[in-house]
mmCIF file of C-alpha atoms in Angstrom:
data_model
loop_
_atom_site.group_PDB
_atom_site.id
_atom_site.type_symbol
_atom_site.label_atom_id
_atom_site.label_comp_id
_atom_site.label_asym_id
_atom_site.label_seq_id
_atom_site.Cartn_x
_atom_site.Cartn_y
_atom_site.Cartn_z
ATOM 1 C CA MET J 26 51.034 129.372 76.395
ATOM 2 C CA SER J 27 48.927 131.159 73.780
ATOM 3 C CA VAL J 28 45.205 130.965 74.451
ATOM 4 C CA PHE J 29 43.642 128.943 71.658
ATOM 5 C CA THR J 30 39.911 129.254 71.099
ATOM 6 C CA ASP J 31 37.453 126.930 72.762
ATOM 7 C CA GLU J 32 36.543 125.582 69.323
ATOM 8 C CA THR J 33 40.174 124.641 68.656
ATOM 9 C CA ARG J 34 40.444 122.907 72.016
ATOM 10 C CA ALA J 35 37.210 120.980 71.392
ATOM 11 C CA ARG J 36 38.457 119.939 67.972
ATOM 12 C CA ALA J 37 41.754 118.836 69.503
ATOM 13 C CA ARG J 38 39.877 116.549 71.897
ATOM 14 C CA GLU J 39 37.847 115.180 68.983
ATOM 15 C CA ILE J 40 41.025 114.451 66.990
ATOM 16 C CA ILE J 41 42.637 112.640 69.920
ATOM 17 C CA SER J 42 39.478 110.573 70.467
ATOM 18 C CA ARG J 43 39.859 109.108 66.967
ATOM 19 C CA TYR J 44 42.851 107.050 68.105
ATOM 20 C CA PRO J 45 43.255 104.255 70.683
ATOM 21 C CA ALA J 46 44.220 105.489 74.122
ATOM 22 C CA ASP J 47 47.689 103.950 73.878
ATOM 23 C CA ARG J 48 48.244 105.396 70.386
ATOM 24 C CA SER J 49 47.297 109.009 71.043
ATOM 25 C CA ARG J 50 50.581 110.351 69.699
ATOM 26 C CA SER J 51 49.308 109.341 66.245
ATOM 27 C CA ALA J 52 47.079 112.412 66.494
ATOM 28 C CA LEU J 53 50.095 114.728 66.274
ATOM 29 C CA LEU J 54 49.931 115.349 62.508
ATOM 30 C CA PRO J 55 46.284 116.508 62.431
ATOM 31 C CA LEU J 56 46.847 118.480 65.643
ATOM 32 C CA LEU J 57 49.658 120.423 63.975
ATOM 33 C CA HIS J 58 47.334 121.243 61.081
ATOM 34 C CA LEU J 59 44.738 122.332 63.642
ATOM 35 C CA VAL J 60 46.990 124.862 65.392
ATOM 36 C CA GLN J 61 48.142 126.104 61.978
ATOM 37 C CA SER J 62 44.495 126.705 61.053
ATOM 38 C CA GLU J 63 44.218 129.193 63.923
ATOM 39 C CA GLU J 64 47.578 130.972 63.817
ATOM 40 C CA GLY J 65 48.527 130.567 60.163
ATOM 41 C CA TYR J 66 51.674 128.673 61.103
ATOM 42 C CA VAL J 67 52.972 126.332 63.804
ATOM 43 C CA SER J 68 54.191 128.752 66.457
ATOM 44 C CA PRO J 69 56.137 127.854 69.624
ATOM 45 C CA ALA J 70 52.802 128.172 71.443
ATOM 46 C CA GLY J 71 51.289 125.705 68.978
ATOM 47 C CA VAL J 72 54.114 123.243 69.613
ATOM 48 C CA GLU J 73 53.537 123.566 73.351
ATOM 49 C CA PHE J 74 49.774 123.107 72.890
ATOM 50 C CA CYS J 75 50.282 119.836 70.966
ATOM 51 C CA ALA J 76 52.880 118.588 73.453
ATOM 52 C CA GLU J 77 50.589 119.136 76.440
ATOM 53 C CA ALA J 78 47.570 117.639 74.662
ATOM 54 C CA LEU J 79 49.454 114.413 73.838
ATOM 55 C CA GLY J 80 51.793 114.123 76.809
ATOM 56 C CA LEU J 81 54.894 114.627 74.654
ATOM 57 C CA ASN J 82 57.823 116.971 75.126
ATOM 58 C CA LYS J 83 58.272 120.000 72.892
ATOM 59 C CA ALA J 84 61.374 118.524 71.248
ATOM 60 C CA GLN J 85 59.352 115.553 69.975
ATOM 61 C CA VAL J 86 56.658 117.814 68.560
ATOM 62 C CA GLY J 87 59.199 120.199 67.072
ATOM 63 C CA ALA J 88 61.015 117.334 65.341
ATOM 64 C CA VAL J 89 57.825 116.414 63.481
ATOM 65 C CA ALA J 90 56.813 120.011 62.740
ATOM 66 C CA THR J 91 60.199 120.768 61.153
ATOM 67 C CA PHE J 92 60.269 117.560 59.096
ATOM 68 C CA TYR J 93 57.183 118.181 56.953
ATOM 69 C CA THR J 94 57.171 121.234 54.673
ATOM 70 C CA MET J 95 53.386 121.692 54.942
ATOM 71 C CA TYR J 96 53.892 122.868 58.536
ATOM 72 C CA LYS J 97 55.081 126.463 58.394
ATOM 73 C CA ARG J 98 57.346 127.685 61.172
ATOM 74 C CA ARG J 99 56.917 131.395 60.487
ATOM 75 C CA PRO J 100 53.817 133.523 59.767
ATOM 76 C CA THR J 101 52.553 132.691 56.264
ATOM 77 C CA GLY J 102 50.271 134.624 53.932
ATOM 78 C CA ASP J 103 46.698 133.719 53.148
ATOM 79 C CA TYR J 104 47.883 132.105 49.915
ATOM 80 C CA LEU J 105 51.039 130.035 49.568
ATOM 81 C CA VAL J 106 52.148 130.305 45.931
ATOM 82 C CA SER J 107 54.563 127.503 45.016
ATOM 83 C CA VAL J 108 56.312 127.490 41.652
ATOM 84 C CA CYS J 109 57.970 124.269 40.487
ATOM 85 C CA THR J 110 61.575 124.885 39.452
ATOM 86 C CA ASN J 111 62.610 121.263 39.151
ATOM 87 C CA THR J 112 64.030 119.786 35.944
ATOM 88 C CA MET J 113 60.952 119.319 33.763
ATOM 89 C CA CYS J 114 59.153 122.518 34.740
ATOM 90 C CA ASN J 115 62.437 124.431 34.670
ATOM 91 C CA VAL J 116 63.101 123.384 31.073
ATOM 92 C CA LEU J 117 59.582 124.516 30.179
ATOM 93 C CA GLY J 118 59.989 127.924 31.829
ATOM 94 C CA GLY J 119 59.325 127.405 35.534
ATOM 95 C CA GLN J 120 62.303 129.471 36.681
ATOM 96 C CA GLU J 121 61.175 132.381 34.526
ATOM 97 C CA VAL J 122 57.728 132.192 36.127
ATOM 98 C CA TYR J 123 59.275 132.241 39.617
ATOM 99 C CA ASP J 124 61.653 135.103 38.817
ATOM 100 C CA THR J 125 58.816 137.174 37.351
ATOM 101 C CA LEU J 126 56.644 136.690 40.449
ATOM 102 C CA ALA J 127 59.541 137.407 42.808
ATOM 103 C CA GLU J 128 60.331 140.684 41.061
ATOM 104 C CA HIS J 129 56.679 141.718 40.798
ATOM 105 C CA LEU J 130 55.834 140.913 44.433
ATOM 106 C CA GLY J 131 59.147 142.156 45.820
ATOM 107 C CA VAL J 132 59.758 138.977 47.838
ATOM 108 C CA GLY J 133 62.062 136.000 47.642
ATOM 109 C CA HIS J 134 61.742 132.348 48.587
ATOM 110 C CA ASP J 135 59.617 131.759 51.696
ATOM 111 C CA GLU J 136 58.908 135.476 52.065
ATOM 112 C CA THR J 137 55.520 137.156 52.434
ATOM 113 C CA THR J 138 54.205 140.325 50.844
ATOM 114 C CA ALA J 139 53.719 143.345 53.095
ATOM 115 C CA ASP J 140 49.918 143.007 52.953
ATOM 116 C CA GLY J 141 50.138 139.417 54.236
ATOM 117 C CA THR J 142 48.336 138.007 51.219
ATOM 118 C CA ILE J 143 51.000 136.039 49.313
ATOM 119 C CA THR J 144 53.887 133.869 50.460
ATOM 120 C CA LEU J 145 56.109 132.838 47.558
ATOM 121 C CA GLU J 146 58.238 129.721 47.409
ATOM 122 C CA HIS J 147 59.998 127.691 44.762
ATOM 123 C CA ALA J 148 59.234 123.980 44.959
ATOM 124 C CA GLU J 149 61.569 121.165 44.002
ATOM 125 C CA CYS J 150 58.747 119.103 42.486
ATOM 126 C CA LEU J 151 54.971 119.342 42.468
ATOM 127 C CA ALA J 152 54.463 115.891 40.896
ATOM 128 C CA ALA J 153 52.763 117.208 37.769
ATOM 129 C CA CYS J 154 55.434 116.962 35.075
ATOM 130 C CA ASP J 155 52.831 116.296 32.383
ATOM 131 C CA TYR J 156 51.277 119.713 33.079
ATOM 132 C CA GLY J 157 54.491 121.761 33.361
ATOM 133 C CA PRO J 158 55.271 124.403 34.094
ATOM 134 C CA VAL J 159 52.987 124.304 37.111
ATOM 135 C CA MET J 160 52.421 126.339 40.223
ATOM 136 C CA THR J 161 50.086 125.721 43.118
ATOM 137 C CA VAL J 162 48.137 128.049 45.371
ATOM 138 C CA ASN J 163 47.681 126.386 48.750
ATOM 139 C CA TYR J 164 48.478 123.124 46.911
ATOM 140 C CA ASP J 165 45.753 123.517 44.258
ATOM 141 C CA PHE J 166 47.136 123.311 40.724
ATOM 142 C CA PHE J 167 47.471 125.923 38.017
ATOM 143 C CA ASP J 168 48.822 124.033 35.017
ATOM 144 C CA GLY J 169 50.795 125.159 31.993
ATOM 145 C CA VAL J 170 51.451 128.625 33.410
ATOM 146 C CA ASP J 171 53.650 131.299 31.896
ATOM 147 C CA PRO J 172 54.821 134.557 33.512
ATOM 148 C CA GLN J 173 51.729 136.498 32.430
ATOM 149 C CA THR J 174 49.142 133.935 33.576
ATOM 150 C CA ALA J 175 50.996 133.570 36.889
ATOM 151 C CA LEU J 176 50.917 137.345 37.392
ATOM 152 C CA GLY J 177 47.201 137.332 36.638
ATOM 153 C CA VAL J 178 46.569 134.729 39.330
ATOM 154 C CA VAL J 179 48.478 136.545 42.090
ATOM 155 C CA GLU J 180 46.951 139.897 41.198
ATOM 156 C CA GLU J 181 43.457 138.416 41.431
ATOM 157 C CA LEU J 182 44.370 136.949 44.817
ATOM 158 C CA ARG J 183 45.645 140.320 46.055
ATOM 159 C CA ALA J 184 42.426 141.962 44.859
ATOM 160 C CA GLY J 185 40.359 139.602 47.022
ATOM 161 C CA GLY J 186 39.347 137.160 44.308
ATOM 162 C CA ARG J 187 39.742 133.402 44.218
ATOM 163 C CA PRO J 188 40.722 132.253 40.715
ATOM 164 C CA MET J 189 39.606 128.786 39.744
ATOM 165 C CA PRO J 190 42.426 126.196 39.720
ATOM 166 C CA THR J 191 42.988 124.095 36.629
ATOM 167 C CA ARG J 192 42.170 120.969 38.607
ATOM 168 C CA GLY J 193 40.596 120.401 41.979
ATOM 169 C CA ALA J 194 38.097 122.270 44.119
ATOM 170 C CA ARG J 195 37.791 125.990 44.690
ATOM 171 C CA LEU J 196 40.629 127.848 46.377
ATOM 172 C CA CYS J 197 40.691 128.309 50.120
ATOM 173 C CA THR J 198 43.039 130.212 52.398
ATOM 174 C CA LEU J 199 45.908 128.498 54.185
ATOM 175 C CA LYS J 200 43.933 128.480 57.445
ATOM 176 C CA GLU J 201 40.829 127.034 55.758
ATOM 177 C CA MET J 202 42.980 124.373 54.101
ATOM 178 C CA SER J 203 44.565 123.456 57.449
ATOM 179 C CA VAL J 204 41.105 122.838 58.931
ATOM 180 C CA GLN J 205 40.442 120.318 56.166
ATOM 181 C CA LEU J 206 43.818 118.627 56.664
ATOM 182 C CA ALA J 207 43.049 118.341 60.376
ATOM 183 C CA GLY J 208 40.087 116.175 59.373
ATOM 184 C CA PHE J 209 37.119 118.539 59.477
ATOM 185 C CA ALA J 210 34.642 119.279 56.697
ATOM 186 C CA ASP J 211 34.823 122.612 54.925
ATOM 187 C CA GLU J 212 31.442 124.240 55.516
ATOM 188 C CA ARG J 213 31.826 126.969 52.877
ATOM 189 C CA ASP J 214 29.162 126.963 50.192
ATOM 190 C CA GLY J 215 30.509 124.975 47.248
ATOM 191 C CA ALA J 216 33.866 124.393 48.932
ATOM 192 C CA VAL J 217 34.300 121.008 47.276
ATOM 193 C CA ALA J 218 32.414 121.761 44.067
ATOM 194 C CA ASP J 219 33.786 122.226 40.562
ATOM 195 C CA GLY J 220 37.108 120.920 39.376
ATOM 196 C CA GLY J 221 37.988 117.644 37.767
ATOM 197 C CA PRO J 222 40.926 115.644 36.374
ATOM 198 C CA GLY J 223 43.090 117.009 33.583
ATOM 199 C CA GLU J 224 43.291 115.415 30.154
ATOM 200 C CA PRO J 225 46.942 114.237 30.481
ATOM 201 C CA THR J 226 45.980 112.372 33.648
ATOM 202 C CA LEU J 227 43.151 110.644 31.807
ATOM 203 C CA ARG J 228 45.322 109.720 28.819
ATOM 204 C CA GLY J 229 46.209 106.295 30.220
ATOM 205 C CA LEU J 230 42.539 105.515 30.838
ATOM 206 C CA ARG J 231 41.645 106.626 27.325
ATOM 207 C CA LEU J 232 44.303 104.326 25.812
ATOM 208 C CA ALA J 233 43.142 101.409 27.971
ATOM 209 C CA GLN J 234 39.574 101.889 26.814
ATOM 210 C CA GLN J 235 40.667 102.285 23.186
ATOM 211 C CA HIS J 236 42.621 99.023 23.211
ATOM 212 C CA GLY J 237 40.289 97.073 25.516
ATOM 213 C CA ILE J 238 42.831 96.758 28.327
ATOM 214 C CA SER J 239 41.569 96.175 31.852
ATOM 215 C CA VAL J 240 42.375 94.282 35.005
ATOM 216 C CA PRO J 241 41.374 90.605 34.602
ATOM 217 C CA GLY J 242 37.859 90.074 35.849
ATOM 218 C CA PHE J 243 37.184 93.807 36.178
ATOM 219 C CA ASP J 244 34.691 95.729 34.098
ATOM 220 C CA PRO J 245 35.905 99.367 33.865
ATOM 221 C CA SER J 246 32.344 100.510 33.195
ATOM 222 C CA THR J 247 31.181 99.179 36.581
ATOM 223 C CA PRO J 248 29.762 102.154 38.515
ATOM 224 C CA ILE J 249 31.265 103.013 41.879
ATOM 225 C CA ARG J 250 28.839 102.168 44.651
ATOM 226 C CA SER J 251 27.602 104.852 46.982
ATOM 227 C CA LYS J 252 28.382 104.594 50.681
ATOM 228 C CA ALA J 253 24.835 103.461 51.410
ATOM 229 C CA GLU J 254 25.095 100.680 48.815
ATOM 230 C CA ALA J 255 28.493 99.601 50.141
ATOM 231 C CA ASP J 256 27.161 99.534 53.734
ATOM 232 C CA ARG J 257 24.161 97.499 52.634
ATOM 233 C CA ALA J 258 26.359 94.975 50.800
ATOM 234 C CA ALA J 259 28.626 94.667 53.855
ATOM 235 C CA ALA J 260 25.631 94.063 56.120
ATOM 236 C CA GLU J 261 24.309 91.372 53.778
ATOM 237 C CA ALA J 262 27.694 89.652 53.646
ATOM 238 C CA LYS J 263 27.924 89.724 57.442
ATOM 239 C CA ALA J 264 24.429 88.275 57.836
ATOM 240 C CA LYS J 265 25.259 85.525 55.355
ATOM 241 C CA ALA J 266 28.465 84.633 57.198
ATOM 242 C CA GLU J 267 26.623 84.474 60.537
ATOM 243 C CA ALA J 268 23.937 82.265 59.012
ATOM 244 C CA GLU J 269 26.551 79.867 57.644
ATOM 245 C CA LYS J 270 28.278 79.784 61.012
ATOM 246 C CA ALA J 271 25.017 79.001 62.779
ATOM 247 C CA GLN J 272 24.202 76.301 60.224
ATOM 248 C CA ALA J 273 27.597 74.688 60.795
ATOM 249 C CA GLY J 274 26.873 74.400 64.516
ATOM 250 C CA ARG J 275 23.534 72.580 64.163
ATOM 251 C CA PRO J 276 23.300 68.786 64.688
ATOM 252 C CA ALA J 277 23.665 66.822 61.473
ATOM 253 C CA PRO J 278 20.576 64.961 60.197
ATOM 254 C CA ALA J 279 20.348 61.260 61.013
ATOM 255 C CA GLY J 280 22.710 59.192 58.888
ATOM 256 C CA GLU J 281 25.055 62.101 58.040
ATOM 257 C CA PRO J 282 28.417 62.667 59.726
ATOM 258 C CA ALA J 283 28.568 65.698 61.987
ATOM 259 C CA THR J 284 30.501 68.681 60.732
ATOM 260 C CA PRO J 285 32.613 70.392 63.387
ATOM 261 C CA ALA J 286 31.670 74.004 64.042
ATOM 262 C CA GLY J 287 33.873 76.387 62.153
ATOM 263 C CA ALA J 288 35.144 73.727 59.750
ATOM 264 C CA SER J 289 36.421 75.264 56.551
ATOM 265 C CA GLY J 290 36.443 72.132 54.390
ATOM 266 C CA SER J 291 40.255 71.926 54.474
ATOM 267 C CA THR J 292 41.873 68.561 55.228
ATOM 268 C CA ALA J 293 44.862 70.237 56.902
ATOM 269 C CA PRO J 294 44.970 69.806 60.693
ATOM 270 C CA ASP J 295 44.298 72.859 62.821
ATOM 271 C CA VAL J 296 47.535 74.145 64.336
ATOM 272 C CA LYS J 297 47.640 76.692 67.123
ATOM 273 C CA ALA J 298 49.758 79.769 66.493
ATOM 274 C CA PRO J 299 53.209 79.635 68.162
ATOM 275 C CA ASP J 300 52.137 82.319 70.612
ATOM 276 C CA ASP J 301 49.454 84.891 71.213
ATOM 277 C CA LYS J 302 51.504 88.007 70.522
ATOM 278 C CA SER J 303 50.090 90.747 68.349
ATOM 279 C CA PRO J 304 51.311 90.850 64.733
ATOM 280 C CA GLU J 305 53.061 94.168 65.424
ATOM 281 C CA VAL J 306 55.068 92.737 68.323
ATOM 282 C CA ARG J 307 55.952 89.574 66.433
ATOM 283 C CA ALA J 308 57.115 91.562 63.384
ATOM 284 C CA ALA J 309 59.201 93.938 65.480
ATOM 285 C CA GLU J 310 60.865 91.114 67.402
ATOM 286 C CA THR J 311 61.643 89.220 64.215
ATOM 287 C CA ARG J 312 63.266 92.255 62.603
ATOM 288 C CA GLN J 313 65.386 93.263 65.596
ATOM 289 C CA PRO J 314 65.768 90.545 68.210
ATOM 290 C CA ASP J 315 68.073 91.061 71.161
ATOM 291 C CA ALA J 316 69.270 89.047 74.130
ATOM 292 C CA ARG J 317 66.217 90.025 76.170
ATOM 293 C CA THR J 318 63.623 89.238 73.497
ATOM 294 C CA ALA J 319 63.875 85.658 72.337
ATOM 295 C CA VAL J 320 62.075 84.816 69.108
ATOM 296 C CA PRO J 321 62.068 81.003 68.951
ATOM 297 C CA ASP J 322 59.380 80.953 66.277
ATOM 298 C CA ALA J 323 61.144 83.290 63.829
ATOM 299 C CA PRO J 324 62.672 81.122 61.093
ATOM 300 C CA GLY J 325 66.411 81.491 60.739
ATOM 301 C CA THR J 326 66.662 83.880 63.673
ATOM 302 C CA LYS J 327 69.234 83.426 66.414
ATOM 303 C CA VAL J 328 69.217 85.270 69.698
ATOM 304 C CA PRO J 329 72.607 86.997 70.077
ATOM 305 C CA VAL J 330 74.559 86.539 73.275
ATOM 306 C CA ASP J 331 76.387 89.491 74.794
ATOM 307 C CA GLY J 332 80.121 89.002 74.847
ATOM 308 C CA ALA J 333 83.202 90.952 75.859
ATOM 309 C CA PRO J 334 83.747 94.135 73.821
ATOM 310 C CA PRO J 335 86.721 93.992 71.428
ATOM 311 C CA ALA J 336 90.029 95.471 72.510
ATOM 312 C CA ALA J 337 91.216 98.692 70.906
ATOM 313 C CA ARG J 338 93.979 96.824 69.064
ATOM 314 C CA ASP J 339 91.460 94.381 67.613
ATOM 315 C CA ALA J 340 89.279 97.252 66.467
ATOM 316 C CA ARG J 341 92.199 98.911 64.686
ATOM 317 C CA GLU J 342 93.118 95.658 62.978
ATOM 318 C CA ALA J 343 89.516 95.164 61.837
ATOM 319 C CA GLU J 344 89.407 98.705 60.483
ATOM 320 C CA ALA J 345 92.676 98.200 58.592
ATOM 321 C CA ALA J 346 91.437 94.901 57.161
ATOM 322 C CA GLY J 347 88.210 96.559 56.019
ATOM 323 C CA ALA J 348 90.064 99.397 54.302
ATOM 324 C CA ALA J 349 92.388 96.936 52.558
ATOM 325 C CA ALA J 350 89.409 94.930 51.313
ATOM 326 C CA ASN J 351 87.797 98.015 49.708
ATOM 327 C CA PRO J 352 89.768 99.222 46.682
ATOM 328 C CA PRO J 353 89.168 102.711 45.270
ATOM 329 C CA ALA J 354 85.904 103.229 43.436
ATOM 330 C CA GLY J 355 85.682 103.248 39.646
ATOM 331 C CA ASP J 356 85.994 107.040 39.556
ATOM 332 C CA ALA J 357 89.476 106.712 41.112
ATOM 333 C CA LYS J 358 88.383 108.337 44.341
ATOM 334 C CA PRO J 359 89.704 106.636 47.495
ATOM 335 C CA ALA J 360 87.294 104.462 49.397
ATOM 336 C CA GLY J 361 88.138 106.262 52.630
ATOM 337 C CA ASP J 362 90.083 109.251 53.914
ATOM 338 C CA ASP J 363 93.598 109.279 52.491
ATOM 339 C CA ALA J 364 95.884 111.269 54.782
ATOM 340 C CA ASP J 365 98.714 111.361 52.208
ATOM 341 C CA ALA J 366 96.416 112.791 49.553
ATOM 342 C CA GLN J 367 95.157 115.443 51.968
ATOM 343 C CA GLU J 368 98.678 116.512 52.925
ATOM 344 C CA ARG J 369 99.698 116.643 49.274
ATOM 345 C CA SER J 370 96.719 118.861 48.427
ATOM 346 C CA LEU J 371 97.552 121.226 51.291
ATOM 347 C CA LYS J 372 101.167 121.566 50.149
ATOM 348 C CA GLU J 373 100.058 122.272 46.563
ATOM 349 C CA ALA J 374 97.615 124.920 47.803
ATOM 350 C CA GLU J 375 100.304 126.627 49.875
ATOM 351 C CA ALA J 376 102.734 126.547 46.947
ATOM 352 C CA ASN J 377 100.220 128.291 44.677
ATOM 353 C CA LYS J 378 99.571 131.188 47.070
#
């Protein structure tokens, strides 16, 4: 296994400690970002590192690493340049932007320049249709680009610069970004400075303010509390709740009926829950009960009883009945495989040779 740095191993232990002992596999996503922050991609050694750290097998880790596109399975450049070529951006010129960059850099999709600086990819959608055509550099947005502005960005990157994105914080390399995604603060000077929302994003807010629209009971001009203020308010609410609980448990003054501790003022009788299972277990058993997991408290749920498997003849009859009950779709295509149609097509193809 590749020797990861002591800092990476210490950070891996810190990530795992964020989760309950019996839920440690939940740390897999940030761990994958962590190994990518050291190697620039998720290598086989990185997969093995995560598997050993979490007690999983490499197939389980590999299944997750290949599912999410943010985990790269081959060495990637310092800057991942993604150009949206989906419908909206394509209509506005996104494909032209991509083709220009591909020709200029001499690379295709998911390929890296010889100097290891740029990896180019076309993206199906970058979720910024109102800014199209868009491209991202390590997932930071450059809005309303054209071929020339896109070339200017990549050339500045290759020269060692870090152009300012249209929205968001300052650019960072793929490895620096992976550290952040693993859950660690970026210590670079001004790493999270600058940036801000774009005007199209704020358009809805502007219209709401113009027409006096807001959520009932909510004042949009209410300032967002700082963390210290929020913590102080939570502490005050907790102290108030404890005081009310203590008051409820004191003896009632002479001549007044006693109030049971914990009484809520409701006239409904207290009813014990059907069982003491955790909400997760109860939900799972209700969704998919089986003969070994009875769910007597799930409304409308019946516990199935295993029976004899159907005979082959019965299965064929059921299949035939199902096919007969499903007429062809509205586009005249058969609902299932039609052997006669297949044979007819083969004969026509042979006849036309």
